[in-house]
Amino acid sequence: MKAKKKNRRLLFQVEVTTVFCFILAIVSISIIAYKERNDAFLEDKNELMSRDISNVISDAGEFWKVPKWAFDLAETNTDEVEKNNTNEEYELIRELFVRAGKDIGIDYENLIPTDTEPSSETDEEESIEDAEAELDLLDKNYNRVIEQALKKAENEPYEVRLALVRSIYSVLSSKYLFKNLNMDYSHVYFVDIRPETRGFIFASLIGEESKNQEYGTKVDFDINEISEMLISGQEDTVYEYIGFDDGTEGNEYYAAFKCIESEGKPVGAFCLLYDLKDELKSLRSRMETLLRIGTFFFLMIGFALVFFLYFAVLKPLLKIKESVAAYMDTKDSRSVTKIVKEMRSRNEIGVLAEDISELAIEIDRYTNENVKLAEEKQRVSTELDLASKIQTSMLSTDFPQREEFEIFASMTPAKEVGGDFYDFFFIDESHLGLAIADVSGKGVPASLFMMISEILIREFAKTEISPKEVLEKLNSRISENNPNDMFVTVWFGIMDISTGHVTAANAGHEYPIIKKADGNFELFKDKHGLVVGAMEGIRYREYEFEIEKNGVLFLYTDGAPEATDEENKLFGTDRMIETLNRDPNLPPEMLVNTMKESIDEFVGEAPQFDDLTMLCIKYNGK
């Protein structure tokens, strides 16, 4: 059941990841499509608005160049400006235009050309060209007259200026002026952009469907930033999104503002507002359609991909997992190879399955080898343990309790078994044999050599009272059959327990350390001979010394002075003597233990490289 849960979880994770990726893809594509559609819409709308504004300004001519005095009059006399001119007031305007024309050398009364009938087809073409030229001249002259009249009217009586402002307002607010305008616009204004009167509506398109605010009011939206951009000259035409509440559903508009100058200064702006409500509905409708279609196709692709992933990836992976689980249960690589052979994957997963099969086979082989090695190691360990017990049993551990002397010894091998040994035994009632030796090498060969040497020393000591002769016989016996050229250093002495007199011989072993009754421990440099087993026919010299009452003899192997710390420094005989002299009157057992502790403290974490053996005897006398 646990495996099935994991399998379902993996499949669920793949499905969730796939769905998430598809949703992310749909949203990303929708955003990109929306942005592209919106950018295209704005580009088209900017072009259309720019063209419409240019047409309106061209049709209005010089009436767009409303002077400051006209703005001021319109903004302070809104009720009067909205009234229609009377015939007398139209006459005042006509007279103003006539006088303005005379100021610039144009006869306002004769601006309209006289019609003539063409006499032929050629005359008709020339007549059309002449008529077009006359119309162009008429427009230029008419606009020049209007421009001069607007300048001149500032100094005219109030009645003349009011009549002229009414005419300007009438022209700029007439539907005729906007006949070529795309009537999709919801708001059309001519507004003041000067700081002191900013937002004042000087003219607005009049119509039954118009949503425009009336002349004389201020626009409901903030145009400060737009006005500053137009006044500063940063932009000649500003396109901007505008949102405000005009009492209708939807309040999002796209607007174009064209700067209008008078007397060389920005005074107003012609603005068109396009209602985005329908456009947004259309865009939402298109996006919803795109999302539906995209979702459908992506779901189809998603199902196909999940189906493909399951059979091409998940199912083979589950097979691999099944093979690994079977191997974990049986520890048999055949269970893996059997499942792998049933797979039909020829992709990387198939290669992975084959690699796992080969790995399982290799693990089996390695495990079998390890089992054999473990069995062999166990056998060797058992044999070494047995050898260690045999070696330990060969060493004297039953220290006699005698009035004449106290004795203690220890042997710490560097490996499971060692090549050092110590021995003490009574040759007769009054003579005690003392031996300490160090066999070359370590491990099992050294331990076997050590046991042979120990047995031979005991055997020869029973028949010979001379240490010199014991070592010579030992050397002769070992040298007879020593194919591995092994050797052993031996110190052997015989102590008369009634007097403390010692006769000894040294076959290449360490110097003994001796303490006199009332003194300190000192190194006794005795006469050395060659090591036992080096060659046949060696002769050894023996020497004698006295162990005074309460004196001590301390014997050891090279594992003590040659003990090495982590910095490869040797413990040395000086430190040994220093350690013994800290409390020279301790009993033998405590002296041996103190030496062992001092060596261990010096060595620290460094490994033990050599066997460590010590023998200590204190003579109490009779």
Coordinates of C-alpha atoms in Angstrom, one line a residue:
M1 CA 0.0 0.0 0.0
K2 CA 2.8 2.4 0.8
A3 CA 4.4 2.0 -2.6
K4 CA 1.0 2.6 -4.3
K5 CA 0.6 5.8 -2.4
K6 CA 4.0 7.0 -3.5
N7 CA 3.2 6.1 -7.1
R8 CA 0.0 8.1 -7.0
R9 CA 1.7 11.0 -5.4
L10 CA 4.3 11.1 -8.2
L11 CA 1.5 10.9 -10.9
F12 CA -0.4 13.6 -9.1
Q13 CA 2.7 15.9 -9.0
V14 CA 3.2 15.4 -12.7
E15 CA -0.4 16.2 -13.4
V16 CA -0.4 19.3 -11.2
T17 CA 2.8 20.5 -12.7
T18 CA 1.5 20.0 -16.2
V19 CA -1.8 21.9 -15.4
F20 CA 0.1 24.7 -13.8
C21 CA 2.4 25.0 -16.8
F22 CA -0.6 25.1 -19.2
I23 CA -2.4 27.7 -17.1
L24 CA 0.7 29.8 -17.0
A25 CA 1.1 29.4 -20.8
I26 CA -2.6 30.4 -21.4
V27 CA -2.3 33.4 -19.1
S28 CA 1.0 34.5 -20.8
I29 CA -0.4 34.1 -24.3
S30 CA -3.5 36.0 -23.2
I31 CA -1.5 38.8 -21.8
I32 CA 0.7 39.0 -24.9
A33 CA -2.4 38.9 -27.2
Y34 CA -4.0 41.6 -25.1
K35 CA -1.0 43.8 -25.2
E36 CA -0.6 43.4 -28.9
R37 CA -4.3 44.1 -29.5
N38 CA -4.2 47.1 -27.2
D39 CA -1.0 48.5 -28.9
A40 CA -2.6 48.0 -32.3
F41 CA -5.8 49.7 -31.1
L42 CA -3.8 52.7 -29.7
E43 CA -1.7 53.1 -32.8
D44 CA -4.8 53.1 -35.0
K45 CA -6.7 55.4 -32.6
N46 CA -3.8 57.9 -32.4
E47 CA -3.6 58.1 -36.2
L48 CA -7.4 58.6 -36.5
M49 CA -7.5 61.2 -33.8
S50 CA -4.6 63.1 -35.3
R51 CA -6.3 63.2 -38.7
D52 CA -9.6 64.3 -37.2
I53 CA -8.1 67.1 -35.2
S54 CA -6.1 68.3 -38.2
N55 CA -9.4 68.4 -40.3
V56 CA -11.3 70.3 -37.7
I57 CA -8.6 72.9 -37.2
S58 CA -8.2 73.3 -41.0
D59 CA -12.0 73.8 -41.4
A60 CA -12.1 76.4 -38.6
G61 CA -9.2 78.4 -40.0
E62 CA -8.2 81.5 -38.0
F63 CA -11.1 81.1 -35.7
W64 CA -9.0 78.7 -33.6
K65 CA -6.6 81.6 -32.8
V66 CA -8.7 82.9 -30.1
P67 CA -6.9 85.9 -28.5
K68 CA -6.6 86.4 -24.7
W69 CA -9.2 89.2 -24.6
A70 CA -11.7 86.9 -26.3
F71 CA -11.1 84.1 -23.7
D72 CA -11.4 86.6 -20.9
L73 CA -14.7 88.0 -22.3
A74 CA -16.2 84.6 -22.9
E75 CA -15.3 83.4 -19.4
T76 CA -16.7 86.4 -17.7
N77 CA -19.9 86.8 -19.8
T78 CA -21.0 83.3 -20.5
D79 CA -24.7 84.1 -20.5
E80 CA -24.2 86.9 -23.1
V81 CA -21.9 84.9 -25.4
E82 CA -24.5 82.1 -25.7
K83 CA -27.1 84.5 -27.2
N84 CA -27.4 84.9 -31.0
N85 CA -26.2 88.1 -32.7
T86 CA -28.8 90.5 -34.1
N87 CA -28.7 91.9 -37.6
E88 CA -27.2 95.1 -36.2
E89 CA -24.5 93.1 -34.4
Y90 CA -23.7 91.2 -37.6
E91 CA -23.4 94.6 -39.4
L92 CA -20.9 95.6 -36.7
I93 CA -18.8 92.5 -37.4
R94 CA -19.0 93.1 -41.2
E95 CA -17.8 96.7 -40.7
L96 CA -14.9 95.4 -38.5
F97 CA -13.9 92.9 -41.2
V98 CA -14.0 95.7 -43.8
R99 CA -11.8 97.9 -41.7
A100 CA -9.4 95.0 -40.9
G101 CA -9.1 94.2 -44.6
K102 CA -8.3 97.8 -45.5
D103 CA -5.5 97.7 -42.8
I104 CA -3.8 94.8 -44.7
G105 CA -4.8 95.9 -48.2
I106 CA -7.6 93.5 -48.9
D107 CA -11.1 94.5 -50.1
Y108 CA -13.3 92.4 -47.9
E109 CA -16.4 93.2 -50.0
N110 CA -14.9 91.7 -53.1
L111 CA -13.4 88.4 -51.8
I112 CA -15.9 86.3 -53.8
P113 CA -14.7 85.8 -57.5
T114 CA -17.0 86.4 -60.5
D115 CA -18.3 83.3 -62.3
T116 CA -17.6 83.0 -66.1
E117 CA -18.8 80.5 -68.7
P118 CA -16.0 78.4 -70.4
S119 CA -16.1 78.6 -74.3
S120 CA -14.5 75.1 -74.9
E121 CA -13.3 71.9 -73.2
T122 CA -9.8 73.4 -72.9
D123 CA -11.3 76.6 -71.5
E124 CA -13.3 74.5 -69.0
E125 CA -10.1 72.8 -67.7
E126 CA -8.3 76.1 -67.4
S127 CA -11.4 77.5 -65.7
I128 CA -11.4 74.8 -63.1
E129 CA -7.7 75.4 -62.4
D130 CA -8.3 79.1 -62.2
A131 CA -11.3 78.5 -59.8
E132 CA -9.2 76.4 -57.5
A133 CA -6.5 79.0 -57.4
E134 CA -9.0 81.7 -56.7
L135 CA -10.5 79.6 -53.9
D136 CA -7.0 79.1 -52.3
L137 CA -6.4 82.9 -52.6
L138 CA -9.9 83.5 -51.1
D139 CA -9.1 81.2 -48.1
K140 CA -5.8 82.9 -47.5
N141 CA -7.2 86.4 -47.7
Y142 CA -10.3 85.5 -45.6
N143 CA -8.1 84.0 -42.9
R144 CA -5.8 87.1 -43.0
V145 CA -8.8 89.3 -42.5
I146 CA -10.1 87.2 -39.6
E147 CA -6.6 87.3 -38.0
Q148 CA -6.4 91.1 -38.3
A149 CA -10.0 91.5 -37.1
L150 CA -9.2 89.5 -34.0
K151 CA -6.2 91.7 -33.2
K152 CA -8.1 94.9 -34.0
A153 CA -11.2 94.0 -32.0
E154 CA -9.3 94.3 -28.7
N155 CA -9.5 98.1 -28.9
E156 CA -13.1 98.1 -30.3
P157 CA -16.2 98.9 -28.1
Y158 CA -17.7 96.2 -25.9
E159 CA -20.6 95.7 -28.3
V160 CA -18.2 94.9 -31.2
R161 CA -16.0 92.6 -29.2
L162 CA -19.1 90.7 -27.7
A163 CA -20.5 90.2 -31.2
L164 CA -17.2 88.9 -32.5
V165 CA -16.9 86.4 -29.6
R166 CA -20.4 85.2 -30.2
S167 CA -19.5 84.5 -33.8
I168 CA -16.3 82.7 -32.8
Y169 CA -18.3 80.6 -30.3
S170 CA -20.9 79.9 -32.9
V171 CA -18.3 78.7 -35.4
L172 CA -16.4 76.5 -33.0
S173 CA -19.6 75.0 -31.6
S174 CA -21.4 74.3 -34.9
K175 CA -22.0 70.8 -36.0
Y176 CA -21.0 71.9 -39.5
L177 CA -17.5 72.4 -38.3
F178 CA -17.4 68.7 -37.2
K179 CA -19.1 67.3 -40.3
N180 CA -15.9 65.3 -41.2
L181 CA -15.3 64.2 -37.7
N182 CA -15.7 60.5 -36.7
M183 CA -18.7 60.8 -34.4
D184 CA -17.7 57.8 -32.3
Y185 CA -16.2 60.4 -30.0
S186 CA -18.2 60.9 -26.8
H187 CA -16.7 64.3 -25.8
V188 CA -15.4 67.1 -28.0
Y189 CA -14.1 70.3 -26.4
F190 CA -12.1 73.4 -26.9
V191 CA -10.7 74.2 -23.5
D192 CA -8.5 76.9 -21.9
I193 CA -5.1 75.6 -20.7
R194 CA -3.8 78.8 -19.2
P195 CA -3.0 78.3 -15.4
E196 CA -5.4 81.0 -14.1
T197 CA -8.5 79.7 -16.1
R198 CA -7.4 76.1 -16.9
G199 CA -10.2 73.7 -17.8
F200 CA -12.7 76.4 -18.9
I201 CA -14.8 75.1 -21.8
F202 CA -14.9 77.7 -24.6
A203 CA -16.7 75.5 -27.1
S204 CA -18.2 72.1 -27.2
L205 CA -19.9 70.0 -29.9
I206 CA -23.6 70.4 -29.7
G207 CA -25.8 67.5 -30.5
E208 CA -28.6 65.3 -29.2
E209 CA -26.3 62.3 -28.6
S210 CA -23.5 64.5 -27.1
K211 CA -22.2 63.8 -23.6
N212 CA -20.3 67.1 -23.6
Q213 CA -20.4 69.5 -20.7
E214 CA -21.8 72.9 -21.6
Y215 CA -19.9 76.0 -22.5
G216 CA -18.9 78.1 -19.5
T217 CA -18.2 75.2 -17.2
K218 CA -15.0 73.4 -16.4
V219 CA -14.1 69.9 -17.4
D220 CA -14.6 67.2 -14.8
F221 CA -11.2 65.7 -15.2
D222 CA -7.8 66.9 -14.2
I223 CA -5.9 68.4 -17.2
N224 CA -3.1 70.1 -15.2
E225 CA -0.4 67.7 -16.2
I226 CA -1.6 67.6 -19.8
S227 CA -1.7 71.4 -19.9
E228 CA 1.8 71.7 -18.6
M229 CA 3.1 69.3 -21.3
L230 CA 1.4 71.3 -24.0
I231 CA 2.6 74.7 -22.7
S232 CA 6.2 73.5 -22.2
G233 CA 6.2 72.3 -25.8
Q234 CA 7.2 68.7 -24.8
E235 CA 4.4 67.4 -27.0
D236 CA 2.3 69.1 -29.7
T237 CA -0.4 66.4 -29.2
V238 CA -0.8 64.4 -26.0
Y239 CA -2.6 61.1 -25.9
E240 CA -3.8 59.9 -22.5
Y241 CA -6.1 57.6 -20.7
I242 CA -8.7 59.6 -18.6
G243 CA -11.2 58.3 -16.1
F244 CA -14.0 60.4 -14.7
D245 CA -17.7 60.1 -13.8
D246 CA -19.9 61.6 -16.5
G247 CA -23.1 59.9 -15.3
T248 CA -23.0 57.1 -17.9
E249 CA -22.0 53.5 -17.6
G250 CA -18.3 53.2 -17.8
N251 CA -15.9 56.0 -17.2
E252 CA -12.7 55.0 -19.0
Y253 CA -11.8 57.2 -22.0
Y254 CA -8.9 57.6 -24.4
A255 CA -8.2 61.2 -25.2
A256 CA -6.2 63.4 -27.6
F257 CA -5.2 67.0 -26.8
K258 CA -4.0 69.3 -29.6
C259 CA -2.3 72.6 -28.5
I260 CA -3.9 75.8 -29.9
E261 CA -1.7 78.9 -30.0
S262 CA -2.8 82.6 -30.2
E263 CA -0.4 85.4 -30.7
G264 CA 2.5 82.9 -30.5
K265 CA 1.5 81.5 -27.1
P266 CA -0.4 78.3 -26.1
V267 CA -3.9 79.3 -24.9
G268 CA -6.2 76.3 -25.4
A269 CA -6.4 72.7 -26.5
F270 CA -8.8 70.9 -28.8
C271 CA -9.6 67.6 -27.2
L272 CA -11.3 64.4 -28.4
L273 CA -12.5 61.7 -25.9
Y274 CA -13.1 58.2 -27.1
D275 CA -15.3 56.0 -24.9
L276 CA -13.5 52.7 -24.3
K277 CA -16.6 50.9 -23.0
D278 CA -17.5 49.3 -26.3
E279 CA -13.9 48.7 -27.1
L280 CA -13.3 47.0 -23.7
K281 CA -16.4 44.9 -24.2
S282 CA -15.2 43.8 -27.6
L283 CA -11.7 43.2 -26.3
R284 CA -13.0 41.2 -23.4
S285 CA -15.2 39.2 -25.7
R286 CA -12.3 38.4 -28.0
M287 CA -10.1 37.5 -25.0
E288 CA -12.8 35.2 -23.6
T289 CA -13.1 33.5 -27.0
L290 CA -9.3 33.2 -27.2
L291 CA -9.2 31.8 -23.6
R292 CA -11.9 29.2 -24.4
I293 CA -10.2 28.1 -27.6
G294 CA -6.7 28.2 -26.0
T295 CA -8.0 26.3 -22.9
F296 CA -9.6 23.6 -25.1
F297 CA -6.5 23.1 -27.2
F298 CA -4.1 23.3 -24.2
L299 CA -6.2 20.8 -22.3
M300 CA -6.1 18.4 -25.3
I301 CA -2.4 18.9 -25.5
G302 CA -2.1 18.5 -21.7
F303 CA -4.0 15.2 -21.7
A304 CA -1.9 14.0 -24.6
L305 CA 1.3 15.0 -22.8
V306 CA 0.2 13.4 -19.5
F307 CA -0.7 10.2 -21.4
F308 CA 2.8 10.3 -23.1
L309 CA 4.6 11.1 -19.8
Y310 CA 2.8 8.2 -18.1
F311 CA 3.7 5.6 -20.7
A312 CA 7.1 7.0 -21.7
V313 CA 8.4 8.1 -18.4
L314 CA 6.3 7.3 -15.3
K315 CA 5.5 3.7 -16.2
P316 CA 9.1 2.8 -16.9
L317 CA 10.2 4.6 -13.7
L318 CA 7.6 2.6 -11.7
K319 CA 9.0 -0.5 -13.3
I320 CA 12.5 0.5 -12.2
K321 CA 11.2 1.3 -8.7
E322 CA 9.5 -2.1 -8.6
S323 CA 12.8 -3.8 -9.6
V324 CA 14.7 -1.9 -6.9
A325 CA 12.1 -2.8 -4.3
A326 CA 12.3 -6.5 -5.4
Y327 CA 16.1 -6.4 -5.1
M328 CA 15.9 -4.8 -1.6
D329 CA 13.6 -7.7 -0.6
T330 CA 15.4 -10.6 -2.2
K331 CA 19.0 -9.2 -2.5
D332 CA 19.0 -11.2 -5.8
S333 CA 20.0 -9.3 -9.0
R334 CA 18.0 -11.8 -11.1
S335 CA 14.8 -10.1 -9.9
V336 CA 16.1 -6.8 -11.3
T337 CA 17.3 -8.2 -14.7
K338 CA 14.0 -10.0 -15.1
I339 CA 11.9 -6.8 -14.8
V340 CA 14.3 -4.8 -16.9
K341 CA 14.1 -7.3 -19.7
E342 CA 10.3 -6.7 -19.8
M343 CA 10.7 -3.0 -20.4
R344 CA 10.5 -1.7 -23.9
S345 CA 12.0 1.8 -23.3
R346 CA 14.7 2.7 -25.8
N347 CA 15.4 6.2 -24.4
E348 CA 17.5 7.4 -21.4
I349 CA 15.1 5.7 -19.0
G350 CA 15.9 2.4 -20.7
V351 CA 19.6 3.1 -20.4
L352 CA 19.0 3.9 -16.7
A353 CA 17.2 0.6 -16.2
E354 CA 20.1 -1.3 -17.8
D355 CA 22.6 0.6 -15.6
I356 CA 20.6 -0.3 -12.5
S357 CA 20.5 -3.9 -13.6
E358 CA 24.3 -3.9 -14.1
L359 CA 24.7 -2.2 -10.7
A360 CA 22.6 -4.8 -9.0
I361 CA 24.7 -7.6 -10.5
E362 CA 27.9 -5.8 -9.5
I363 CA 26.5 -5.3 -5.9
D364 CA 25.8 -9.0 -5.8
R365 CA 29.3 -9.8 -6.8
Y366 CA 30.8 -7.3 -4.4
T367 CA 28.5 -8.6 -1.6
N368 CA 29.6 -12.2 -2.2
E369 CA 33.2 -11.2 -2.1
N370 CA 32.6 -9.2 1.1
V371 CA 30.9 -12.2 2.6
K372 CA 33.9 -14.4 1.8
L373 CA 36.3 -11.7 3.1
A374 CA 34.2 -11.3 6.2
E375 CA 34.3 -15.0 6.8
E376 CA 38.0 -15.1 6.3
K377 CA 38.5 -12.1 8.5
Q378 CA 36.4 -13.8 11.2
R379 CA 38.4 -16.9 10.9
V380 CA 41.7 -15.0 11.2
S381 CA 40.2 -12.9 14.1
T382 CA 39.2 -16.1 15.9
E383 CA 42.7 -17.6 15.3
L384 CA 44.4 -14.3 16.4
D385 CA 42.2 -14.3 19.5
L386 CA 43.1 -17.8 20.2
A387 CA 46.8 -17.0 19.6
S388 CA 46.5 -14.0 21.9
K389 CA 45.0 -16.2 24.7
I390 CA 47.8 -18.7 24.2
Q391 CA 50.4 -16.0 24.3
T392 CA 48.9 -14.5 27.4
S393 CA 48.8 -17.9 29.1
M394 CA 52.5 -18.3 28.3
L395 CA 53.3 -15.1 30.3
S396 CA 53.6 -15.3 34.0
T397 CA 50.7 -13.5 35.6
D398 CA 50.8 -15.2 39.0
F399 CA 53.1 -12.9 40.8
P400 CA 54.5 -14.7 43.9
Q401 CA 54.0 -13.1 47.4
R402 CA 57.5 -13.5 49.0
E403 CA 59.2 -11.8 51.8
E404 CA 62.4 -11.5 49.9
F405 CA 61.1 -9.6 46.9
E406 CA 58.1 -8.0 45.2
I407 CA 57.6 -8.5 41.4
F408 CA 55.2 -7.2 38.7
A409 CA 55.2 -7.2 34.9
S410 CA 53.0 -6.2 32.0
M411 CA 52.9 -6.7 28.2
T412 CA 50.8 -4.5 25.8
P413 CA 51.0 -5.8 22.2
A414 CA 50.8 -3.3 19.3
K415 CA 48.6 -5.8 17.4
E416 CA 46.4 -8.7 18.5
V417 CA 49.5 -10.7 19.4
G418 CA 52.9 -9.4 20.1
G419 CA 56.6 -10.4 19.9
D420 CA 57.7 -9.2 23.3
F421 CA 57.7 -11.4 26.4
Y422 CA 58.8 -11.4 30.0
D423 CA 59.3 -14.3 32.3
F424 CA 60.3 -15.1 35.8
F425 CA 60.7 -18.6 37.4
F426 CA 62.6 -20.3 40.2
I427 CA 65.6 -22.3 39.0
D428 CA 65.9 -23.7 42.5
E429 CA 64.8 -22.6 46.0
S430 CA 67.3 -19.7 46.2
H431 CA 67.7 -18.6 42.5
L432 CA 65.1 -16.7 40.5
G433 CA 65.4 -16.5 36.7
L434 CA 64.4 -13.1 35.2
A435 CA 64.0 -12.7 31.4
I436 CA 62.7 -9.9 29.0
A437 CA 62.9 -10.1 25.3
D438 CA 61.8 -8.4 22.1
V439 CA 61.4 -10.4 18.9
S440 CA 61.9 -8.7 15.5
G441 CA 58.7 -8.0 13.7
K442 CA 55.1 -8.1 15.0
G443 CA 52.0 -10.1 14.7
V444 CA 51.7 -13.9 14.5
P445 CA 55.2 -14.7 13.2
A446 CA 56.8 -12.7 16.1
S447 CA 54.4 -14.3 18.6
L448 CA 55.4 -17.8 17.5
F449 CA 59.1 -16.9 17.6
M450 CA 58.5 -15.4 21.0
M451 CA 56.9 -18.6 22.4
I452 CA 59.7 -20.7 21.1
S453 CA 62.3 -18.4 22.6
E454 CA 60.5 -18.3 26.0
I455 CA 60.2 -22.1 26.1
L456 CA 63.8 -22.6 25.2
I457 CA 65.1 -20.1 27.9
R458 CA 63.1 -22.0 30.6
E459 CA 64.4 -25.3 29.3
F460 CA 68.1 -24.2 29.2
A461 CA 67.9 -22.4 32.5
K462 CA 67.0 -25.6 34.3
T463 CA 70.2 -27.2 33.3
E464 CA 72.6 -24.3 33.2
I465 CA 73.1 -21.8 36.1
S466 CA 75.0 -19.4 33.9
P467 CA 73.0 -16.7 31.9
K468 CA 75.9 -16.6 29.4
E469 CA 75.5 -20.3 28.5
V470 CA 71.6 -20.0 28.4
L471 CA 71.9 -17.3 25.7
E472 CA 74.5 -19.2 23.8
K473 CA 72.4 -22.4 23.7
L474 CA 69.4 -20.4 22.7
N475 CA 71.2 -18.7 19.9
S476 CA 72.6 -22.1 18.7
R477 CA 69.2 -23.7 18.6
I478 CA 67.4 -20.8 16.9
S479 CA 70.2 -20.2 14.3
E480 CA 70.0 -23.9 13.2
N481 CA 66.6 -23.4 11.5
N482 CA 65.9 -19.7 10.9
P483 CA 64.9 -19.3 7.2
N484 CA 63.2 -15.9 7.8
D485 CA 66.3 -14.5 9.5
M486 CA 64.3 -13.5 12.5
F487 CA 66.1 -12.5 15.7
V488 CA 65.3 -11.6 19.3
T489 CA 66.9 -9.3 21.8
V490 CA 67.1 -10.9 25.3
W491 CA 68.2 -9.7 28.8
F492 CA 68.5 -12.7 31.1
G493 CA 69.6 -12.7 34.7
I494 CA 69.6 -15.0 37.7
M495 CA 69.1 -13.4 41.2
D496 CA 70.1 -15.0 44.4
I497 CA 67.1 -14.1 46.5
S498 CA 69.1 -14.6 49.7
T499 CA 71.7 -11.9 48.9
G500 CA 70.2 -9.8 46.0
H501 CA 73.3 -10.8 43.9
V502 CA 72.5 -10.8 40.1
T503 CA 74.4 -12.5 37.3
A504 CA 73.1 -11.4 33.8
A505 CA 73.9 -11.4 30.1
N506 CA 72.5 -9.0 27.5
A507 CA 71.9 -10.1 23.9
G508 CA 71.3 -6.7 22.2
H509 CA 68.6 -5.6 24.6
E510 CA 67.8 -2.3 26.3
Y511 CA 69.9 -1.1 29.3
P512 CA 68.4 -2.0 32.6
I513 CA 67.4 0.7 35.1
I514 CA 68.5 0.2 38.7
K515 CA 67.6 2.0 42.0
K516 CA 69.8 1.7 45.0
A517 CA 68.3 1.5 48.5
D518 CA 68.5 5.3 49.3
G519 CA 69.0 6.7 45.9
N520 CA 67.2 7.4 42.6
F521 CA 66.8 5.3 39.5
E522 CA 69.7 5.3 37.1
L523 CA 70.5 3.8 33.7
F524 CA 72.9 0.9 34.0
K525 CA 74.9 0.6 30.8
D526 CA 75.8 -3.1 30.7
K527 CA 77.8 -5.0 28.2
H528 CA 75.8 -5.9 25.1
G529 CA 76.2 -8.9 22.9
L530 CA 74.7 -9.6 19.4
V531 CA 71.0 -10.4 19.2
V532 CA 70.0 -14.0 19.4
G533 CA 69.5 -15.6 15.9
A534 CA 71.8 -13.3 14.0
M535 CA 74.5 -16.0 13.5
E536 CA 75.8 -19.2 14.9
G537 CA 78.7 -19.5 17.3
I538 CA 78.1 -16.2 19.2
R539 CA 79.8 -15.9 22.6
Y540 CA 78.2 -13.8 25.3
R541 CA 79.7 -12.1 28.3
E542 CA 78.0 -12.0 31.6
Y543 CA 78.3 -9.5 34.4
E544 CA 77.3 -9.2 38.0
F545 CA 75.8 -6.5 40.3
E546 CA 74.0 -6.3 43.6
I547 CA 70.5 -5.2 44.3
E548 CA 70.6 -3.6 47.7
K549 CA 67.9 -4.1 50.3
N550 CA 64.9 -2.0 49.1
G551 CA 66.6 -1.6 45.7
V552 CA 64.7 -2.0 42.5
L553 CA 65.5 -3.5 39.0
F554 CA 63.4 -2.1 36.2
L555 CA 63.5 -4.0 32.8
Y556 CA 61.7 -3.0 29.6
T557 CA 61.6 -3.4 25.8
D558 CA 62.2 -0.7 23.2
G559 CA 58.5 0.0 23.0
A560 CA 58.9 2.3 26.1
P561 CA 61.8 4.7 25.0
E562 CA 60.7 4.6 21.4
A563 CA 57.1 5.5 22.0
T564 CA 56.2 8.3 19.6
D565 CA 53.8 11.2 19.9
E566 CA 51.8 12.9 17.1
E567 CA 54.9 15.1 16.3
N568 CA 57.1 12.0 15.9
K569 CA 59.0 12.8 19.1
L570 CA 60.4 9.8 21.2
F571 CA 59.6 9.3 24.8
G572 CA 63.2 8.4 25.5
T573 CA 65.1 6.9 28.5
D574 CA 65.5 10.3 30.1
R575 CA 61.7 10.7 30.5
M576 CA 61.5 7.1 31.8
I577 CA 64.0 7.8 34.6
E578 CA 62.3 11.1 35.3
T579 CA 59.0 9.3 35.6
L580 CA 60.4 6.6 37.9
N581 CA 62.1 9.2 40.1
R582 CA 58.9 11.1 40.8
D583 CA 58.2 8.6 43.5
P584 CA 60.9 6.0 43.5
N585 CA 59.7 4.2 46.6
L586 CA 56.4 3.0 45.0
P587 CA 55.9 -0.8 44.9
P588 CA 56.7 -2.5 41.5
E589 CA 53.1 -2.7 40.3
M590 CA 52.6 1.0 40.8
L591 CA 55.9 1.9 39.2
V592 CA 54.9 -0.2 36.1
N593 CA 51.4 1.4 36.0
T594 CA 52.8 4.9 36.4
M595 CA 55.2 4.4 33.6
K596 CA 52.4 3.1 31.4
E597 CA 50.2 6.1 32.2
S598 CA 53.1 8.5 31.5
I599 CA 53.8 6.9 28.1
D600 CA 50.1 7.0 27.2
E601 CA 49.8 10.7 28.1
F602 CA 52.9 11.5 26.0
V603 CA 51.7 9.5 23.0
G604 CA 48.2 11.0 23.0
E605 CA 46.2 10.1 19.9
A606 CA 49.1 8.7 18.0
P607 CA 48.8 5.0 17.2
Q608 CA 51.0 2.4 19.1
F609 CA 53.7 1.1 16.7
D610 CA 55.5 -1.4 19.0
D611 CA 54.8 -3.8 21.8
L612 CA 55.4 -2.4 25.3
T613 CA 56.7 -4.8 27.9
M614 CA 58.0 -3.9 31.4
L615 CA 59.2 -6.0 34.4
C616 CA 60.0 -4.6 37.8
I617 CA 61.4 -6.4 40.9
K618 CA 62.1 -4.9 44.3
Y619 CA 64.5 -6.7 46.6
N620 CA 63.4 -6.7 50.3
G621 CA 66.2 -8.8 51.6
K622 CA 65.9 -11.5 54.3

